[in-house]
């Protein structure tokens, strides 16, 4: 019997995929959200998590960047 | 997976997934979507035929000219032979374009081979446009000299002022005079602005931001297209307006034209154009008007390097330094507001603004829907002439440009596409069949043969339901669908047999939603 599931396909680089897997395993978003791990650069996730996931990723990006320029010079 | 919850968050998700961008149609895209009857009427005017001809792809122009004087259909094979084999893709494309625009249509030649023949109206009027003759265009220039003639620089100033009025309104700067309710309605209709949910006042949308960063010509063209969409609601005739617009685009700058012989509708149209600065009229009843630069060559799509006739166009005013600082020598509120879209403004002096491009300010712009391309395009377009001096080709510091691009890429490290996952196929054949079908309909997003798993997009999923029903009907003669497309009936006394058939073709997911109505002997299955 064919199994059919709705969700969102995420295409990303392997590094980001590992980050997502980490979020999934440690329940950082409150629950598991990855429906299926497809391959190195594709994941299938549940669609209602999208918003909180994006906030989380924005947070990560904020953490790994530093101000490039100083205003008061 | 449970279905609930998807519906509620669906709205938000679509917004996240498909960030709709400003769609810039060119003339071809616009005309293609018009009904053929309108096109036929338009082709009655040499001006339009010439405009359409000029906008055709190069190969298409070649074909049209070659068969312009041929009075009978030309075999398709002959037309194809004019183009080198290695360009067959382009050939197919231009054939499609010509058919879409009803410039030519298929006609069999004696002997049964398929051939092409030019649309007779188009042919006649293109000849007129190229060779001369025919009736004079309704925009006559037979006027005695204007005793208060306007020169080109005046017209440029006027049109710039009018157009900036519209832009000012969009960025919400207060100092300028307002624009008419009509213009506001067009902005709303175009999706460039939308009504604020709280107080109903128009606020700019992401498309609006993108619109602001376009160059002037593209702005005018986009705006006019949106205007033309609403033209019929105003009781004006679309064909008439388009004709006039094209004639206007072929007129001469700095020359005055008479309004004599123009219909009532056209006069209203002229007043609208006047408001946006496409034409200049001293008085509403002046009896003459001057086309401005905005109206000329409006159909030239933005990607074609329009011969730069704007020597006296506004000079660039932006200097970008490698330390991300931006100096803008301007006193225009509009330009400051535009710059403020993606820079953090630090100081404001009477004739100069100092700002800085930061990650946060660029991200703010990206969130607003502006792309890095557009930011860079805007900077390039308005770069100060001082930065262009010397042999420096890349006047803008590459570090800054790259960083802006990187900031954008950073946001797009994940690409989302809504879809439906199919897995656990029982046989490779089933998988292959469905995959092939998905590929043909162009809805396959991802697949893996070993895992027998695939993801298709949503529309594909809905289509597949239909396919399933068709298949079902084909294989089981006792099953047929009637009345509703999403309902199948089984004309079989053997219930077991029916249910088996349903189950075979409708995956578990749907079985849940199925409704078996065991009325007398006929089960029915609904999706």
Short mmCIF file of C-alpha atoms in Angstrom, two decimals, chain A residues 61-71, chain B residues 323-324 344 356-360 403 407:
data_model
loop_
_atom_site.label_atom_id
_atom_site.label_comp_id
_atom_site.label_asym_id
_atom_site.label_seq_id
_atom_site.Cartn_x
_atom_site.Cartn_y
_atom_site.Cartn_z
CA UNK A 61 22.59 33.09 11.60
CA UNK A 62 22.63 35.99 14.02
CA UNK A 63 24.92 34.05 16.31
CA UNK A 64 27.47 33.21 13.66
CA UNK A 65 27.80 36.70 12.21
CA UNK A 66 29.57 39.68 13.67
CA UNK A 67 29.27 43.37 12.86
CA UNK A 68 31.33 44.19 9.84
CA UNK A 69 31.60 47.89 10.37
CA UNK A 70 31.69 50.41 13.12
CA UNK A 71 29.36 53.31 13.06
CA UNK B 323 33.85 50.34 4.65
CA UNK B 324 30.15 50.04 3.78
CA UNK B 344 20.94 52.73 8.00
CA UNK B 356 25.92 52.73 6.35
CA UNK B 357 25.03 49.37 4.88
CA UNK B 358 24.72 46.87 7.68
CA UNK B 359 23.66 43.29 7.86
CA UNK B 360 20.56 44.32 9.73
CA UNK B 403 28.60 40.91 1.06
CA UNK B 407 23.58 38.22 3.19
#
